[in-house]
Coordinates of C-alpha atoms and ligand atoms in Angstrom, one line a residue:
X1350 CA 67.3 -2.7 6.9
X1351 CA 70.4 -5.2 6.6
X1352 CA 69.6 -9.0 7.7
X1353 CA 73.4 -9.6 7.2
X1354 CA 75.3 -8.9 10.1
X1355 CA 78.6 -8.3 9.4
X1356 CA 80.3 -8.6 12.9
X1357 CA 82.4 -5.0 12.5
X1358 CA 81.0 -4.6 16.0
X1359 CA 83.2 -7.1 17.4
X1360 CA 86.6 -6.0 18.5
X1361 CA 88.1 -9.5 18.1
X1362 CA 87.3 -10.4 15.0
X1363 CA 86.1 -14.1 16.3
X1364 CA 82.9 -15.2 17.3
X1365 CA 82.6 -18.1 19.7
X1366 CA 80.3 -20.7 18.2
X1367 CA 77.3 -20.1 19.9
X1368 CA 77.2 -16.2 18.6
X1369 CA 77.8 -17.7 15.1
X1370 CA 74.9 -20.1 15.4
X1371 CA 72.6 -17.4 17.0
X1372 CA 73.6 -15.1 14.2
X1373 CA 72.7 -17.3 11.4
X1374 CA 69.2 -18.2 12.9
X1375 CA 68.6 -14.5 13.3
X1376 CA 69.3 -14.1 10.0
X1377 CA 67.1 -16.4 8.8
X1378 CA 64.1 -15.3 10.7
X1379 CA 63.5 -12.4 8.7
X1380 CA 63.4 -13.7 5.0
X1381 CA 61.0 -16.3 6.6
X1382 CA 59.0 -13.9 8.0
X1383 CA 58.9 -11.7 4.9
X1384 CA 58.0 -14.9 2.9
X1385 CA 55.2 -15.7 5.3
X1386 CA 53.5 -12.3 5.8
X1387 CA 53.4 -11.7 2.0
X1388 CA 51.4 -14.4 1.6
X1389 CA 49.1 -13.7 4.8
X1390 CA 45.5 -13.3 3.1
X1391 CA 43.8 -11.5 6.0
X1392 CA 43.9 -10.2 9.3
X1393 CA 43.7 -13.4 11.2
X1394 CA 46.7 -14.8 9.3
X1395 CA 48.7 -11.7 10.5
X1396 CA 47.7 -12.2 13.9
X1397 CA 48.7 -15.8 13.9
X1398 CA 52.2 -14.8 12.3
X1399 CA 52.5 -12.3 15.0
X1400 CA 52.2 -14.9 17.6
X1401 CA 54.5 -16.8 15.5
X1402 CA 57.6 -14.7 15.7
X1403 CA 57.0 -12.1 18.0
X1404 CA 54.7 -13.5 21.0
X1405 CA 55.8 -15.1 24.2
X1406 CA 56.8 -18.3 23.2
X1407 CA 57.8 -16.8 19.6
X1408 CA 60.6 -17.3 17.7
X1409 CA 62.5 -14.1 18.4
X1410 CA 61.7 -14.7 22.3
X1411 CA 63.2 -18.2 21.7
X1412 CA 66.5 -16.4 20.2
X1413 CA 66.6 -14.1 22.8
X1414 CA 66.8 -16.7 25.5
X1415 CA 69.8 -17.7 23.9
X1416 CA 71.4 -14.7 24.5
X1417 CA 71.9 -15.6 28.1
X1418 CA 74.4 -18.3 26.5
X1419 CA 76.9 -15.7 25.2
X1420 CA 79.4 -14.1 26.8
X1421 CA 79.5 -10.2 28.0
X1422 CA 81.0 -9.0 24.8
X1423 CA 79.3 -11.0 22.7
X1424 CA 75.6 -10.3 24.1
X1425 CA 74.7 -6.6 22.8
X1426 CA 75.8 -7.5 19.7
X1427 CA 73.5 -10.1 19.3
X1428 CA 71.1 -8.0 21.1
X1429 CA 71.5 -5.7 19.0
X1430 CA 70.9 -7.7 15.9
X1431 CA 67.8 -9.5 17.4
X1432 CA 65.8 -5.6 18.0
X1433 CA 66.8 -5.0 14.5
X1434 CA 65.2 -8.1 13.5
X1435 CA 62.2 -7.9 15.8
X1436 CA 61.5 -3.9 14.6
X1437 CA 61.8 -5.6 11.1
X1438 CA 59.4 -8.0 11.3
X1439 CA 56.6 -5.9 13.2
X1440 CA 57.3 -3.2 10.3
X1441 CA 56.4 -5.8 7.8
X1442 CA 53.2 -7.2 9.7
X1443 CA 52.2 -3.7 10.2
X1444 CA 52.9 -3.0 6.5
X1445 CA 51.0 -6.0 5.0
X1446 CA 47.9 -5.4 8.2
X1447 CA 47.6 -1.9 6.1
X1448 CA 47.6 -3.7 2.8
X1449 CA 44.8 -6.4 3.7
X1450 CA 42.9 -3.2 5.2
X1451 CA 43.0 -1.1 2.2
X1452 CA 41.9 -4.5 -0.1
X1453 CA 39.1 -5.0 2.2
X1454 CA 37.7 -1.5 2.1
X1455 CA 38.4 -1.4 -1.8
X1456 CA 36.5 -4.8 -2.0
X1457 CA 33.6 -3.6 0.2
X1458 CA 33.1 -0.4 -1.7
X1459 CA 32.9 -2.6 -4.9
X1460 CA 30.5 -4.9 -3.2
X1461 CA 28.5 -2.1 -2.3
X1462 CA 28.6 0.4 -5.0
X1463 CA 25.5 1.5 -6.3
X1464 CA 25.3 1.5 -10.0
X1465 CA 23.1 4.6 -10.6
X1466 CA 23.0 3.9 -14.1
X1467 CA 21.0 0.8 -13.8
X1468 CA 17.2 1.2 -15.0
X1469 CA 15.4 1.1 -11.3
X1470 CA 12.5 -1.3 -10.3
X1471 CA 9.3 0.1 -10.6
X1472 CA 7.1 0.1 -7.2
X1473 CA 3.7 -1.9 -8.2
X1474 CA 1.0 0.5 -8.7
X1475 CA -2.5 0.2 -7.6
X1476 CA -5.4 1.8 -9.6
X1477 CA -8.9 2.9 -8.6
X1478 CA -11.3 0.1 -8.0
X1479 CA -13.9 0.7 -11.0
X1480 CA -16.8 0.8 -8.5
X1481 CA -14.7 4.1 -7.0
X1482 CA -13.9 5.4 -10.4
X1483 CA -17.6 5.3 -12.0
X1484 CA -18.7 6.8 -8.3
X1485 CA -16.3 10.0 -8.4
X1486 CA -17.7 10.2 -12.0
X1487 CA -21.2 10.3 -11.0
X1488 CA -20.2 12.8 -8.1
X1489 CA -18.5 14.9 -10.0
X1490 CA -21.5 15.1 -12.5
X1491 CA -24.1 16.0 -10.2
X1492 CA -21.9 18.4 -8.7
X1493 CA -21.4 20.3 -12.0
X1494 CA -25.0 20.2 -11.7
X1495 CA -25.6 22.1 -8.6
X1496 CA -25.9 19.0 -5.9
X1497 CA -24.2 19.1 -3.0
X1498 CA -22.2 15.6 -1.5
X1499 CA -23.1 14.5 2.2
X1500 CA -22.9 11.1 3.5
X1501 CA -25.1 9.2 6.0
X1502 CA -24.3 6.0 8.3
X1503 CA -24.5 2.6 7.4
X1504 CA -26.1 1.0 10.4
X1505 CA -29.2 2.9 10.4
X1506 CA -32.4 3.7 12.8
X1507 CA -35.2 1.6 11.3
X1508 CA -37.3 4.8 11.7
X1509 CA -35.1 6.7 8.6
X1510 CA -34.7 3.7 7.0
X1511 CA -38.2 2.1 6.9
X1512 CA -41.2 4.3 8.9
X1513 CA -40.1 7.5 8.2
X1514 CA -39.9 6.5 4.5
X1515 CA -43.7 6.0 4.4
X1516 CA -42.9 1.9 5.3
X1517 CA -44.7 1.5 8.7
X1518 CA -43.9 -1.9 10.3
X1519 CA -46.7 -4.1 8.4
X1520 CA -46.0 -2.2 5.2
X1521 CA -45.8 -4.9 2.5
X1522 CA -42.8 -3.1 0.8
X1523 CA -40.9 -4.0 3.8
X1524 CA -40.7 -7.4 2.1
X1525 CA -39.0 -5.9 -1.1
X1526 CA -36.1 -5.6 0.7
X1527 CA -34.6 -8.7 2.4
X1528 CA -33.0 -6.8 5.9
X1529 CA -30.1 -7.3 7.8
X1530 CA -31.3 -6.4 11.3
X1531 CA -28.8 -5.4 13.7
X1532 CA -29.6 -4.4 17.3
X1533 CA -32.0 -2.1 19.1
X1534 CA -34.1 -0.9 16.3
X1535 CA -31.3 -1.0 14.1
X1536 CA -30.4 -2.2 10.5
X1537 CA -28.0 -2.2 8.0
X1538 CA -29.1 0.5 5.6
X1539 CA -31.1 -1.2 2.6
X1540 CA -31.1 1.8 0.6
X1541 CA -29.4 5.5 0.6
X1542 CA -32.9 6.7 1.1
X1543 CA -33.1 7.4 4.7
X1544 CA -30.0 10.4 4.0
X1545 CA -32.8 12.5 2.2
X1546 CA -34.4 12.5 5.6
X1547 CA -31.4 13.2 7.0
X1548 CA -30.4 16.3 4.9
X1549 CA -34.2 17.6 5.1
X1550 CA -33.7 17.6 8.9
X1551 CA -30.9 19.3 8.9
X1552 CA -31.2 22.4 6.6
X1553 CA -34.6 24.2 5.0
X1554 CA -35.1 24.2 1.2
X1555 CA -34.5 24.8 -1.7
X1556 CA -32.2 21.3 -1.3
X1557 CA -29.8 19.6 -3.8
X1558 CA -28.3 16.7 -2.3
X1559 CA -26.5 13.9 -3.4
X1560 CA -24.9 10.9 -1.2
X1561 CA -23.2 7.8 -2.4
X1562 CA -22.3 4.7 -0.1
X1563 CA -22.6 0.7 0.9
X1564 CA -26.1 -0.7 1.4
X1565 CA -27.0 -3.8 2.5
X1566 CA -29.3 -6.7 1.1
X1567 CA -30.0 -10.5 1.8
X1568 CA -29.4 -11.5 -1.8
X1569 CA -26.9 -12.6 -4.3
X1570 CA -27.1 -13.5 -8.0
X1571 CA -25.2 -12.1 -11.3
X1572 CA -27.0 -9.0 -10.9
X1573 CA -27.6 -8.9 -7.2
X1574 CA -25.0 -8.5 -4.3
X1575 CA -25.4 -8.6 -0.6
X1576 CA -23.3 -5.2 -0.4
X1577 CA -23.5 -2.9 -3.0
X1578 CA -23.1 1.1 -3.9
X1579 CA -25.8 3.6 -4.2
X1580 CA -26.3 7.0 -5.2
X1581 CA -29.5 9.0 -3.9
X1582 CA -30.0 12.5 -5.1
X1583 CA -33.2 14.6 -4.2
X1584 CA -34.0 18.3 -5.0
X1585 CA -36.6 20.2 -3.0
X1586 CA -37.8 23.5 -3.8
X1587 CA -40.4 25.4 -5.2
X1588 CA -42.7 24.0 -8.0
X1589 CA -40.7 20.9 -8.7
X1590 CA -41.8 18.6 -10.9
X1591 CA -41.6 15.5 -12.7
X1592 CA -40.1 17.5 -16.0
X1593 CA -37.1 18.7 -13.7
X1594 CA -36.4 14.7 -12.5
X1595 CA -36.7 13.7 -16.3
X1596 CA -34.6 16.3 -17.2
X1597 CA -31.8 16.0 -14.7
X1598 CA -31.5 12.4 -15.3
X1599 CA -31.5 12.7 -19.2
X1600 CA -28.4 15.2 -18.5
X1601 CA -26.6 13.0 -16.2
X1602 CA -27.3 9.6 -18.1
X1603 CA -25.4 11.2 -21.3
X1604 CA -22.9 12.6 -19.3
X1605 CA -22.1 9.3 -18.1
X1606 CA -22.8 7.3 -21.0
X1607 CA -22.7 9.3 -24.3
X1608 CA -25.5 10.4 -26.4
X1609 CA -26.0 7.4 -27.5
X1610 CA -27.5 5.8 -24.7
X1611 CA -30.9 3.7 -24.9
X1612 CA -33.0 4.1 -21.7
X1613 CA -36.3 3.3 -21.2
X1614 CA -38.3 5.4 -18.1
X1615 CA -41.4 3.1 -17.1
X1616 CA -43.8 3.6 -14.2
X1617 CA -43.2 1.9 -10.8
X1618 CA -44.3 2.1 -7.2
X1619 CA -42.0 3.1 -4.1
X1620 CA -43.7 4.1 -1.0
X1621 CA -41.7 7.2 -0.3
X1622 CA -42.7 8.6 -4.2
X1623 CA -45.4 9.4 -6.1
X1624 CA -45.5 8.8 -8.6
X1625 CA -42.6 6.6 -9.2
X1626 CA -40.8 5.3 -11.9
X1627 CA -37.5 3.4 -13.0
X1628 CA -35.0 4.0 -15.5
X1629 CA -33.6 1.0 -17.6
X1630 CA -30.7 1.2 -19.8
X1631 CA -29.8 -1.1 -22.8
X1632 CA -27.0 -3.7 -21.6
X1633 CA -25.2 -5.1 -24.7
X1634 CA -23.1 -7.3 -22.4
X1635 CA -26.1 -9.3 -21.2
X1636 CA -28.2 -8.3 -24.4
X1637 CA -30.9 -7.3 -22.7
X1638 CA -32.5 -4.1 -20.1
X1639 CA -30.9 -3.5 -17.0
X1640 CA -32.9 -1.5 -14.3
X1641 CA -30.2 0.6 -12.7
X1642 CA -32.5 3.5 -10.8
X1643 CA -35.8 4.1 -9.0
X1644 CA -37.1 7.5 -8.9
X1645 CA -40.3 9.8 -8.5
X1646 CA -41.7 12.8 -6.7
X1647 CA -41.2 12.9 -2.9
X1648 CA -44.4 11.8 -1.0
X1649 CA -45.7 14.4 1.4
X1650 CA -45.6 12.3 4.0
X1651 CA -41.8 11.9 3.4
X1652 CA -41.2 15.6 3.2
X1653 CA -43.5 16.3 6.2
X1654 CA -41.3 13.9 8.1
X1655 CA -38.8 15.6 7.1
X1656 CA -40.1 18.8 8.4
X1657 CA -41.0 20.4 5.3
X1658 CA -44.3 22.0 4.6
X1659 CA -45.6 19.6 1.2
X1660 CA -48.0 22.3 0.8
X1661 CA -45.3 24.8 -0.3
X1662 CA -42.8 22.7 -1.3
X1663 CA -41.8 19.3 -3.9
X1664 CA -39.1 17.3 -5.0
X1665 CA -38.0 14.9 -6.9
X1666 CA -35.7 12.0 -5.6
X1667 CA -33.7 8.9 -6.9
X1668 CA -31.3 6.4 -6.3
X1669 CA -29.4 4.6 -8.4
X1670 CA -27.1 1.5 -8.5
X1671 CA -23.5 2.5 -8.8
X1672 CA -22.3 -1.3 -9.6
X1673 CA -25.0 -2.0 -12.1
X1674 CA -23.7 1.3 -13.6
X1675 CA -20.6 0.4 -13.3
X1676 CA -20.9 -3.0 -15.1
X1677 CA -22.9 -1.3 -18.0
X1678 CA -20.1 1.1 -18.5
X1679 CA -17.1 -1.0 -18.9
X1680 CA -19.1 -4.0 -20.3
X1681 CA -18.7 -6.2 -17.4
X1682 CA -21.2 -9.4 -17.7
X1683 CA -21.4 -10.2 -13.7
X1684 CA -21.6 -7.9 -11.1
X1685 CA -20.3 -10.3 -8.5
X1686 CA -16.6 -9.7 -10.5
X1687 CA -16.6 -6.2 -8.8
X1688 CA -16.9 -8.1 -5.5
X1689 CA -14.2 -10.8 -5.7
X1690 CA -11.2 -8.6 -6.3
X1691 CA -9.2 -10.8 -8.6
X1692 CA -6.3 -8.9 -9.7
X1693 CA -6.3 -10.0 -13.2
X1694 CA -9.9 -8.3 -13.1
X1695 CA -9.0 -5.4 -11.5
X1696 CA -5.7 -4.3 -13.4
X1697 CA -7.8 -4.0 -16.8
X1698 CA -9.0 -0.8 -15.3
X1699 CA -5.9 0.8 -13.8
X1700 CA -5.4 3.8 -15.7
Ligands
LIG3248 N1 -34.8 3.5 -2.4 C1 -35.1 2.9 -3.9 C2 -34.3 1.6 -3.7 O1 -33.1 1.6 -2.8 C3 -34.9 3.5 -4.7 C4 -35.7 4.8 -4.7 C5 -34.5 6.0 -4.1 C6 -36.6 5.5 -5.2 C7 -35.1 7.6 -4.8 C8 -36.9 6.4 -5.4 C9 -36.8 7.5 -5.1 O2 -34.5 0.6 -4.7

């Protein structure tokens, strides 16, 4: 579109001064607008220019007002030129707006682009707690020997935790285990042995059952924690002897620690087994024997409390400390490390 008006639409060939100056001003508007619009950096600037050139008080409107001063002959000529300039400026604004939109889109695309070839951020990976790992391993070993896994409550009746296990109220053995009492004849179980009775009362022999879980005693030092983990195992059938007990424990300890494990089987006492024994394992990290389990032949009174005839059936039972067995397995010198959950410690067992 031309911004130089030739004046050929005029019949006379002579312009009034008002028309001449209006034409000069009109012809100056478009180059000025073109320069400003092409420099506009964003859509806000475009909007300002639109107001400045085409708005109610804008340049074109002001020039339009000057048409009134022209003669009836000159007015349409200048009006036509004015319209042409208005259209031209409108087109320039639209073109620049479109350009800016494209540029905005391009920069947004560039900003939001995902480089799929970049290496990803690996999510932090958790691992099983060493006690959980050893618990599962122990469960697996006994499962492979035909034992069934059961569970029992951590809040246990005093009856099952003590009395039914041949430890009546005044029995000195109750002092062996510093008990946390809860309410109405309940305690935090001090061992997993009450699960023996729960299993006996729920099914008939032959029974071969293991239970793993938390137990609680008022006790804390390098080899004792107020909450720790035990595994209970027992087997009841006809003609079960101490030989079966030794055989099962022997197999188990070798499966867990390998053929070179050093163990010691020595006589002991528990109210719920007769005879009773304890097993110690040589613990290199502490340079000494560590007691890891108690066991024995289930006391006839316990079988009777479990609804089993001791004349016909016999059985063995054992209870082992999973945390201590974990310490031996990994050479952890202090049991308390297992309960502090220091990530620097736990990360060593990620696998
Ligand atoms: N309940 C005993 C304890 O916690 C261990 C044990 C279980 C001993 C079964 C004999 C038989 O020390």
